[in-house]
Tab-separated table of C-alpha atoms in Angstrom:
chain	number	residue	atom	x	y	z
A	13	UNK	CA	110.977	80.283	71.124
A	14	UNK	CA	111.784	83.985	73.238
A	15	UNK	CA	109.660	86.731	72.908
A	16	UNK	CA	110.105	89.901	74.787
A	17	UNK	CA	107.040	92.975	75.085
A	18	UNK	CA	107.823	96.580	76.222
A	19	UNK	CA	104.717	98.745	77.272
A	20	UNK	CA	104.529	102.979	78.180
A	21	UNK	CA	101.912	103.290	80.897
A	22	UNK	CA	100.306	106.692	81.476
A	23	UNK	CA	98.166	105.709	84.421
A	24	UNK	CA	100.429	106.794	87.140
A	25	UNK	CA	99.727	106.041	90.479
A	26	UNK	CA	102.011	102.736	91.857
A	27	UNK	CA	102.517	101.457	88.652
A	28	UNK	CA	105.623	101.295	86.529
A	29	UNK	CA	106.154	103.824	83.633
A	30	UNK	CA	108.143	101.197	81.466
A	31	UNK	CA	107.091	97.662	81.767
A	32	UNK	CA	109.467	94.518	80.107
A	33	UNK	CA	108.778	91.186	80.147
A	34	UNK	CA	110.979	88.252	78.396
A	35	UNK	CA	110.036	84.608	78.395
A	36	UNK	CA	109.602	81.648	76.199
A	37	UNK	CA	106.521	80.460	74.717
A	38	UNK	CA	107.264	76.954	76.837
A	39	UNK	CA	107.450	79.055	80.164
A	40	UNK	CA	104.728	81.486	79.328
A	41	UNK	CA	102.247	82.281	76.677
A	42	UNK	CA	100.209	84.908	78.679
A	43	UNK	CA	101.326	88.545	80.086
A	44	UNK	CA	99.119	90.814	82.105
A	45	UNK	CA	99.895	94.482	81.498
A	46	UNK	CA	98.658	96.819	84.088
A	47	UNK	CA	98.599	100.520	83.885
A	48	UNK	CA	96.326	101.236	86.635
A	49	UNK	CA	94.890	99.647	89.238
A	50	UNK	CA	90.705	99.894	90.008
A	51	UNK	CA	89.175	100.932	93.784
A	52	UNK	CA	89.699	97.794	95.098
A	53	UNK	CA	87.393	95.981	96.793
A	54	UNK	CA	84.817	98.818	98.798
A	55	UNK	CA	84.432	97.573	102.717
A	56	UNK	CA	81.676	98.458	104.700
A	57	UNK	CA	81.345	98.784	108.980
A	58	UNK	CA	79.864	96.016	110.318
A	59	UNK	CA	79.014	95.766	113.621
A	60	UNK	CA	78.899	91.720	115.383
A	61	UNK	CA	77.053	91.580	118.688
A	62	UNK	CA	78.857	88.136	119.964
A	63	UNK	CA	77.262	85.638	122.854
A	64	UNK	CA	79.840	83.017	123.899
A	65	UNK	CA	79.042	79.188	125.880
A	66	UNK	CA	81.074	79.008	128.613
A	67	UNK	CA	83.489	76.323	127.496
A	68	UNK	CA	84.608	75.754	123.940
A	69	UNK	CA	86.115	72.420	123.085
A	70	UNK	CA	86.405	72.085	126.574
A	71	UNK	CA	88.148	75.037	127.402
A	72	UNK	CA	86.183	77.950	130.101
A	73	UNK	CA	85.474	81.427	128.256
A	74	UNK	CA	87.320	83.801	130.726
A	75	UNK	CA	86.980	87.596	130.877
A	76	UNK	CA	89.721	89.265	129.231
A	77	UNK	CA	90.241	86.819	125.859
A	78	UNK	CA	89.851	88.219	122.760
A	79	UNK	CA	86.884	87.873	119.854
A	80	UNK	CA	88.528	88.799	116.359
A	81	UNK	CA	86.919	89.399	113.298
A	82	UNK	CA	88.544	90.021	109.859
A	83	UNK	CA	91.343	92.310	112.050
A	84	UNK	CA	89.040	94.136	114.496
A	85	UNK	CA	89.375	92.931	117.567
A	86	UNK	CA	87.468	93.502	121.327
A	87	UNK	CA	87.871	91.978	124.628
A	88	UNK	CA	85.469	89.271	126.195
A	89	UNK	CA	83.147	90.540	129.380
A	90	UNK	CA	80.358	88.039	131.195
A	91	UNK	CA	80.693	86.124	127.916
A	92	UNK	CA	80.080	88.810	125.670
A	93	UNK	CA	81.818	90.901	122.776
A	94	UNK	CA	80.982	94.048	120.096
A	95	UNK	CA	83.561	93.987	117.510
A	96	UNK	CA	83.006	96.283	114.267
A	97	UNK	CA	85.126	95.033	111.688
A	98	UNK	CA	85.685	96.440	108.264
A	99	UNK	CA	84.401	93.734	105.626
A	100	UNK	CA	83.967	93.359	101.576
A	101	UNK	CA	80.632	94.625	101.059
A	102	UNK	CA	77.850	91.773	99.947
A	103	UNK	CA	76.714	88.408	100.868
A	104	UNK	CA	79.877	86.211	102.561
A	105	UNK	CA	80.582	84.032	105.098
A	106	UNK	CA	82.918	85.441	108.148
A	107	UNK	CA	85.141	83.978	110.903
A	108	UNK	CA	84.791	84.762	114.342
A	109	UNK	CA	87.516	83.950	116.080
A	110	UNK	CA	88.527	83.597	120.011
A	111	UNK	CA	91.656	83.782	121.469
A	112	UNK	CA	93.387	83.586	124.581
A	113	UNK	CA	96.774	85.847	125.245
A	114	UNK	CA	98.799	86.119	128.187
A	115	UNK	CA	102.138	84.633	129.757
A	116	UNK	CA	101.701	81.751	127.663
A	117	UNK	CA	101.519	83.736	124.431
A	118	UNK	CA	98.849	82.861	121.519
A	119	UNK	CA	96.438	80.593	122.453
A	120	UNK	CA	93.363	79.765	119.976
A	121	UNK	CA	90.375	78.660	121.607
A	122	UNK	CA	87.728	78.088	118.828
A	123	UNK	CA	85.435	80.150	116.545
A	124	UNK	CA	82.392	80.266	114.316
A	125	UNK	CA	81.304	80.883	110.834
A	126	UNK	CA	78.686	83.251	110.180
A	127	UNK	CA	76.158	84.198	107.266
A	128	UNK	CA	76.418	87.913	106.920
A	129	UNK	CA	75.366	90.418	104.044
A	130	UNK	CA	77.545	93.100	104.925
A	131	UNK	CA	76.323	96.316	104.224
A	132	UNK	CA	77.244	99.805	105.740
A	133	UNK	CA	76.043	99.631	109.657
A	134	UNK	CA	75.099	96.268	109.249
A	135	UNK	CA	74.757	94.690	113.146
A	136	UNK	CA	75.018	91.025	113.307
A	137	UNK	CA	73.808	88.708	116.411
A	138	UNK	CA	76.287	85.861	116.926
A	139	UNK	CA	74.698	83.677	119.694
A	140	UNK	CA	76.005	80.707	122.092
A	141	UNK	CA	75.270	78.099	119.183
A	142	UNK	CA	77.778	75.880	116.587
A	143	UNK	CA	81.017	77.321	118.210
A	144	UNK	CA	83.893	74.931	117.129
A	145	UNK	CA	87.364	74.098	119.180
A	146	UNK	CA	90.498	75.382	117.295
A	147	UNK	CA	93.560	72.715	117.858
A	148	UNK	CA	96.793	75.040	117.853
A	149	UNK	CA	99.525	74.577	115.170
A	150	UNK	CA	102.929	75.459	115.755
A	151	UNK	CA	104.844	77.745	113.159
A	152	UNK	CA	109.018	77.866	113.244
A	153	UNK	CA	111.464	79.312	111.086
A	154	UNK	CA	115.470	79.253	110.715
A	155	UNK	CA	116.811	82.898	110.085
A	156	UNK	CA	119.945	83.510	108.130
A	157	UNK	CA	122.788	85.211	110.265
A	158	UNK	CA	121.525	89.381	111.320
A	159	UNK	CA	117.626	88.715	109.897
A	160	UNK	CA	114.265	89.262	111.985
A	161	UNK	CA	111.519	88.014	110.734
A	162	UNK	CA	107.333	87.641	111.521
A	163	UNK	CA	104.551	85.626	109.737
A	164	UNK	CA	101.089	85.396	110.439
A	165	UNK	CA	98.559	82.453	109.109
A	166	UNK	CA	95.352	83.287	107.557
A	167	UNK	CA	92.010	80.986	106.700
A	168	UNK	CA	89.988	80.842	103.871
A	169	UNK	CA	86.973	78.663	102.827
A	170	UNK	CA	84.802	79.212	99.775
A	171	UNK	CA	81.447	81.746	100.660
A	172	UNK	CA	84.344	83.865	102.317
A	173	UNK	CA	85.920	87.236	100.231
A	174	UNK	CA	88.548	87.385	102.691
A	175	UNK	CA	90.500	85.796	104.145
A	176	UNK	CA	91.132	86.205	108.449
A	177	UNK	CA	93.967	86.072	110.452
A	178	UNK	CA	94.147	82.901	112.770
A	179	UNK	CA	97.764	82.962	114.141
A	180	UNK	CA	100.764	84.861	114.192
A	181	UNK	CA	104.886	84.432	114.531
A	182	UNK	CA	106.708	87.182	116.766
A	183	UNK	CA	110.091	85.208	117.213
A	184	UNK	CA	110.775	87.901	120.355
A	185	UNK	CA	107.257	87.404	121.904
A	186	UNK	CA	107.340	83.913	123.996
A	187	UNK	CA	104.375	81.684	122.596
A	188	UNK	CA	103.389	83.715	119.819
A	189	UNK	CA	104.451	80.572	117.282
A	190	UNK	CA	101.207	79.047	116.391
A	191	UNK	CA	97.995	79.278	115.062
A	192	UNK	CA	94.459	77.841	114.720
A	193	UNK	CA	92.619	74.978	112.801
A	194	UNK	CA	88.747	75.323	113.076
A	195	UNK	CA	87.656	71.876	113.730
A	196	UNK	CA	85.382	70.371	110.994
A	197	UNK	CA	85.702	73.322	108.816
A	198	UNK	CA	87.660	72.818	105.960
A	199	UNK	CA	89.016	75.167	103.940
A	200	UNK	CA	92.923	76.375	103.316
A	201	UNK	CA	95.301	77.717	105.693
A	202	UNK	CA	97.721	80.104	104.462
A	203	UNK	CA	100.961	80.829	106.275
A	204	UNK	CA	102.705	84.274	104.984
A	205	UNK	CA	106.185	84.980	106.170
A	206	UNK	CA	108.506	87.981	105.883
A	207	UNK	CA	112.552	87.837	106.796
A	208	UNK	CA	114.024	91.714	106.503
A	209	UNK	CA	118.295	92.504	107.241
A	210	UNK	CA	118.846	94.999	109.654
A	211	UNK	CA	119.389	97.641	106.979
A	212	UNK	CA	116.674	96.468	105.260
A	213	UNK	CA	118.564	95.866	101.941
A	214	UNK	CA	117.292	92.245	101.760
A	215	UNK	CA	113.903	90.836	102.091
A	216	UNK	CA	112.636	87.214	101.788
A	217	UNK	CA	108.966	86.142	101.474
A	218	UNK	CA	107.368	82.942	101.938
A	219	UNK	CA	103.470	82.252	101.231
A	220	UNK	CA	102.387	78.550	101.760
A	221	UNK	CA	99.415	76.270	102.177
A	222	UNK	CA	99.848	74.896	105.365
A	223	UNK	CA	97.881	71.974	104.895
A	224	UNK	CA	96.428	72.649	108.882
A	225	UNK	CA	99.508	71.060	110.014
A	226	UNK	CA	102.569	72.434	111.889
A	227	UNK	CA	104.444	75.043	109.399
A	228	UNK	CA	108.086	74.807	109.807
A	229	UNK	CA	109.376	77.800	107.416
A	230	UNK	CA	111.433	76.980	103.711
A	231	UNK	CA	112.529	80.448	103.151
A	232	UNK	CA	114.916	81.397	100.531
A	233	UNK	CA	118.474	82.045	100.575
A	234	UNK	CA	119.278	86.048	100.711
A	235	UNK	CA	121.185	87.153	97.635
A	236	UNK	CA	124.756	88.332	97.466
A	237	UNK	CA	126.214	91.556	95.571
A	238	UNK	CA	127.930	89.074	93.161
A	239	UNK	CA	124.641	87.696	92.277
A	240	UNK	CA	123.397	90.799	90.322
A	241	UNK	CA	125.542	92.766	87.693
A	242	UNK	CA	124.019	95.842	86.239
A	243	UNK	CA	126.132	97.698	83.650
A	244	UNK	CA	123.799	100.993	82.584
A	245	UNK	CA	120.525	99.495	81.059
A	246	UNK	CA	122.239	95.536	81.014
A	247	UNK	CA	121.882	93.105	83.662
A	248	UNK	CA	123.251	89.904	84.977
A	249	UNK	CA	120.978	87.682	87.320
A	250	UNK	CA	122.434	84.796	88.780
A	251	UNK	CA	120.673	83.991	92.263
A	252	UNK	CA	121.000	79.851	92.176
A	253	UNK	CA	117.836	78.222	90.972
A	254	UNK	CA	115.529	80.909	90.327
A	255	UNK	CA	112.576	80.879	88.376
A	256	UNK	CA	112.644	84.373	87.307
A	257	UNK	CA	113.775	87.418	88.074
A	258	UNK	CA	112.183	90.609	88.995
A	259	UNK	CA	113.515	94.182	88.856
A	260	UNK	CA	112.399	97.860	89.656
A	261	UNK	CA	114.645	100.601	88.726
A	262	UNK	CA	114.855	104.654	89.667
A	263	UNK	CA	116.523	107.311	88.311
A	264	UNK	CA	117.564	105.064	84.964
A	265	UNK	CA	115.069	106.872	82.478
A	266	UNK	CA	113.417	109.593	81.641
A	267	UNK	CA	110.306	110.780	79.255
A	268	UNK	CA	111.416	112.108	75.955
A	269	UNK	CA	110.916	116.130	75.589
A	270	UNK	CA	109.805	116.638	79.900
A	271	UNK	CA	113.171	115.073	81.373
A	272	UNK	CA	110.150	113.744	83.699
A	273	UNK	CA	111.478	110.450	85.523
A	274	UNK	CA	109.889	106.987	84.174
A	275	UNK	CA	110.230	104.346	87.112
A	276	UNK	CA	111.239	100.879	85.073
A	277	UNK	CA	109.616	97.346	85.825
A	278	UNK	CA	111.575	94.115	84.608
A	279	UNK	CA	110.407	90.342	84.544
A	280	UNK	CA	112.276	88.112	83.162
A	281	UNK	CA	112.003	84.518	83.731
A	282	UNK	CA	115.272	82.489	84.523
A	283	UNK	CA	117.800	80.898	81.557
A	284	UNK	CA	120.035	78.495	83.058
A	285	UNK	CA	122.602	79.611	85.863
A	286	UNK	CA	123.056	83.245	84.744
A	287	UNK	CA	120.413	85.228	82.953
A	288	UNK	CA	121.244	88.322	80.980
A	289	UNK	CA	118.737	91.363	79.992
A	290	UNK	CA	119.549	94.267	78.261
A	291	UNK	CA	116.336	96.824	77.974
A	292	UNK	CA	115.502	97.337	74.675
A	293	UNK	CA	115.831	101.430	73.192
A	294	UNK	CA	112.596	101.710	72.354
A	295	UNK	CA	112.836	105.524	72.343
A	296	UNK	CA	111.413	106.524	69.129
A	297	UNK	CA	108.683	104.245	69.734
A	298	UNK	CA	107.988	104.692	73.810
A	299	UNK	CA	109.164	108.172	74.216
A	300	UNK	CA	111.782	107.810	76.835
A	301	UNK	CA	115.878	107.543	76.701
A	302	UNK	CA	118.509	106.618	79.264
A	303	UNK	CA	120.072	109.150	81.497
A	304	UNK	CA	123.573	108.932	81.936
A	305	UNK	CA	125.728	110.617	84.507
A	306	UNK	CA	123.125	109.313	87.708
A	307	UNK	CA	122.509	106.959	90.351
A	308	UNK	CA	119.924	104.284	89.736
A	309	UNK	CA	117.907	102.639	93.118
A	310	UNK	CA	117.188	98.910	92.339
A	311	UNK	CA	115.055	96.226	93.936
A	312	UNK	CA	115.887	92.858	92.303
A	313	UNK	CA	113.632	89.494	92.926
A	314	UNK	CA	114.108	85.912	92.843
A	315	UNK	CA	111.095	83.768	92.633
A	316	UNK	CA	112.282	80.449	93.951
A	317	UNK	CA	108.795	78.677	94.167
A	318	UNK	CA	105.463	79.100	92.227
A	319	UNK	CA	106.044	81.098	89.110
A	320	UNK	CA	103.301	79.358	87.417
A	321	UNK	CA	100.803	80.126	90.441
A	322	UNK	CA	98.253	83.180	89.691
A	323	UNK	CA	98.834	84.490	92.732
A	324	UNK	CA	102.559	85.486	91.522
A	325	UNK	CA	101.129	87.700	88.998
A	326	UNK	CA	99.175	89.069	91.817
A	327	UNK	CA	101.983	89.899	93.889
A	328	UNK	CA	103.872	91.637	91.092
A	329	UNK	CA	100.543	93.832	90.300
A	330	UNK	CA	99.372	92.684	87.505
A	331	UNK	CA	96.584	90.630	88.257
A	332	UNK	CA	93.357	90.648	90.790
A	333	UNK	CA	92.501	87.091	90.838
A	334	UNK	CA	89.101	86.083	92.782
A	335	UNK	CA	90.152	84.044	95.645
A	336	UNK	CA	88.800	80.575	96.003
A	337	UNK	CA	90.563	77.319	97.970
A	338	UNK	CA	91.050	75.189	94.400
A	339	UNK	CA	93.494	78.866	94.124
A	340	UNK	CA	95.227	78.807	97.374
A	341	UNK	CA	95.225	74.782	97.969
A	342	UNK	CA	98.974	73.805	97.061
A	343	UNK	CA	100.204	77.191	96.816
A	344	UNK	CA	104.249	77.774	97.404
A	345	UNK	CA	105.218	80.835	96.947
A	346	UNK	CA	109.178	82.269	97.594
A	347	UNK	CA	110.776	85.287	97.019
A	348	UNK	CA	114.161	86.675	97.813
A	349	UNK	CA	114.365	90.717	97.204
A	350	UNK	CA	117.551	92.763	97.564
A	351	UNK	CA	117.387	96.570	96.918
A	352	UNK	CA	120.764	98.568	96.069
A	353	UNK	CA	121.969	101.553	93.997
A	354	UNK	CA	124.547	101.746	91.152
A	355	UNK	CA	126.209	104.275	88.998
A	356	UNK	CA	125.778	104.760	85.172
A	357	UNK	CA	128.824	106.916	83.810
């Protein structure tokens, strides 16, 4: 059985006006309407004093590499580093990282995980003790034809609430394919990758559980202009073996009365080979019509892998979900975006 839901938001800020959502109770029996979105998470300055051994995994600490924490980042001198890195506030455990970079690109080294309560000019003293070899990982991806692309792998264990960087992909940057596994740590490694066109028109995402192991890249197909039909407020989706379909629209509707513009927000989960949507005129009801005589901006999405994770409602907004491994083990995530105008007479 098909249900569909249509919601006004009022919140402003970067969330949709006009919010639809179509499914079947066998796909999904739960939808998440957001019409604003909280603080975030408040982060606080802390400052880590770090002491490093002279070999790690038996590898020499050398002048020059580089201690990072959460994203901050400071250079290594007679074994020694300050880095003040920006942090969730509260009790948590962090990484601190060490790298090597030079002609031969990205090289991890090793790293340690520390106890901190992180409040606002907290100082923490990392000493020479229970550093940990990192063994490097290689990451790879395939482009389709006029694409550049980058991805970056992050690591999470539970007692962290984040989740740092420990590797990166820069395709024109000569060893910067890999990244690092902390050695009797644990945890999940998760690999995010971004493919963009030249002209920026299509985008394709990738987020994946590693497993620790080398990540070749399974990223999506980009779409084709036959793919998606709009006629005024109907639309045709039919991107090959999509899960569902996404959709923003400008310039399509406007509030009843004001003229103000409403920006529109579609999901729609896939039917078969071709999926068809028509937005409801909810008018009366909502407050908004259809303009005619305009130009509507578009970004449609294909979801080609993980639908059913939470972390797809998090991507499209709607959801905040407390990270944890049991949520990122496993997780497959693809997306294929393609953004576009059309006219309605």
């Amino acid at each position: 059985m098909g249900y569909e839901i249509a919601t006004r938001c009022r919140g402003g800020g970067n969330v949709a006006d006009l919010q639809f959502f179509k499914a079947s109770t066998a796909r999904s029996r739960q939808v998440n309407v957001v019409c604003s979105h909280g603080q975030g998470t408040q982060r606080v300055s802390v400052t880590f004093n770090v002491r490093l051994p002279a070999q790690i995994g038996g590898v020499s600490v050398q002048d020059g590499d580089v201690v990072v924490v959460h994203g901050a980042d400071s250079s290594v001198s007679s074994l020694s580093a300050t880095v003040t890195a920006q942090l969730p506030q509260g009790q948590q455990q962090a990484l601190v990282a060490l790298f090597r970079i030079g002609n031969q690109g990205l090289q991890p080294i090793g790293g340690k995980l520390v106890s901190v309560n992180a409040t606002n000019g907290a100082t923490v003293t990392v000493d020479t003790q229970g550093w940990a070899a990192m063994s490097a990982k290689t990451i790879s991806a395939t482009l389709p034809g006029g694409f550049q692309g980058q991805g970056f792998v992050v690591f999470f264990k539970d007692g962290m609430k984040d989740a740092p960087f420990v590797g990166a992909y820069f395709p024109n940057q000569p060893g910067f394919d890999r990244y690092g596994v902390l050695s009797g740590a644990g945890g999940v490694y998760l690999g995010n990758f971004m493919a963009e066109d030249s002209g920026y028109n299509n985008q394709l995402m990738v987020l994946k559980d590693t497993g620790g192991n080398d990540w070749t890249v399974s990223l999506p197909q980009p779409w084709t202009s036959s793919q998606f039909s709009p006629s005024g407020a109907s639309f045709t989706f039919s991107y090959p073996n999509a899960q569902a379909f996404t959709l923003d629209l400008n310039g399509l509707a406007e509030e009843q009365g004001t003229g103000s513009p409403l920006r529109v927000s579609v999901l729609v989960y896939a039917a078969g080979s071709s999926t068809t949507y028509t937005l409801p005129n909810l008018g009366s009801q909502l407050g908004y019509t259809f303009r005619t005589g305009t130009s509507v901006s578009y970004t449609v999405g294909a979801t080609l892998r993980g639908v059913d994770s939470p972390i797809f409602s998090a991507f499209l907004g709607s959801s905040e979900p407390t990270l944890s491994e049991a949520l990122l083990r496993n997780l497959d995530l693809a997306f294929a975006l393609m953004r576009g105008n059309y006219n309605v007479p």
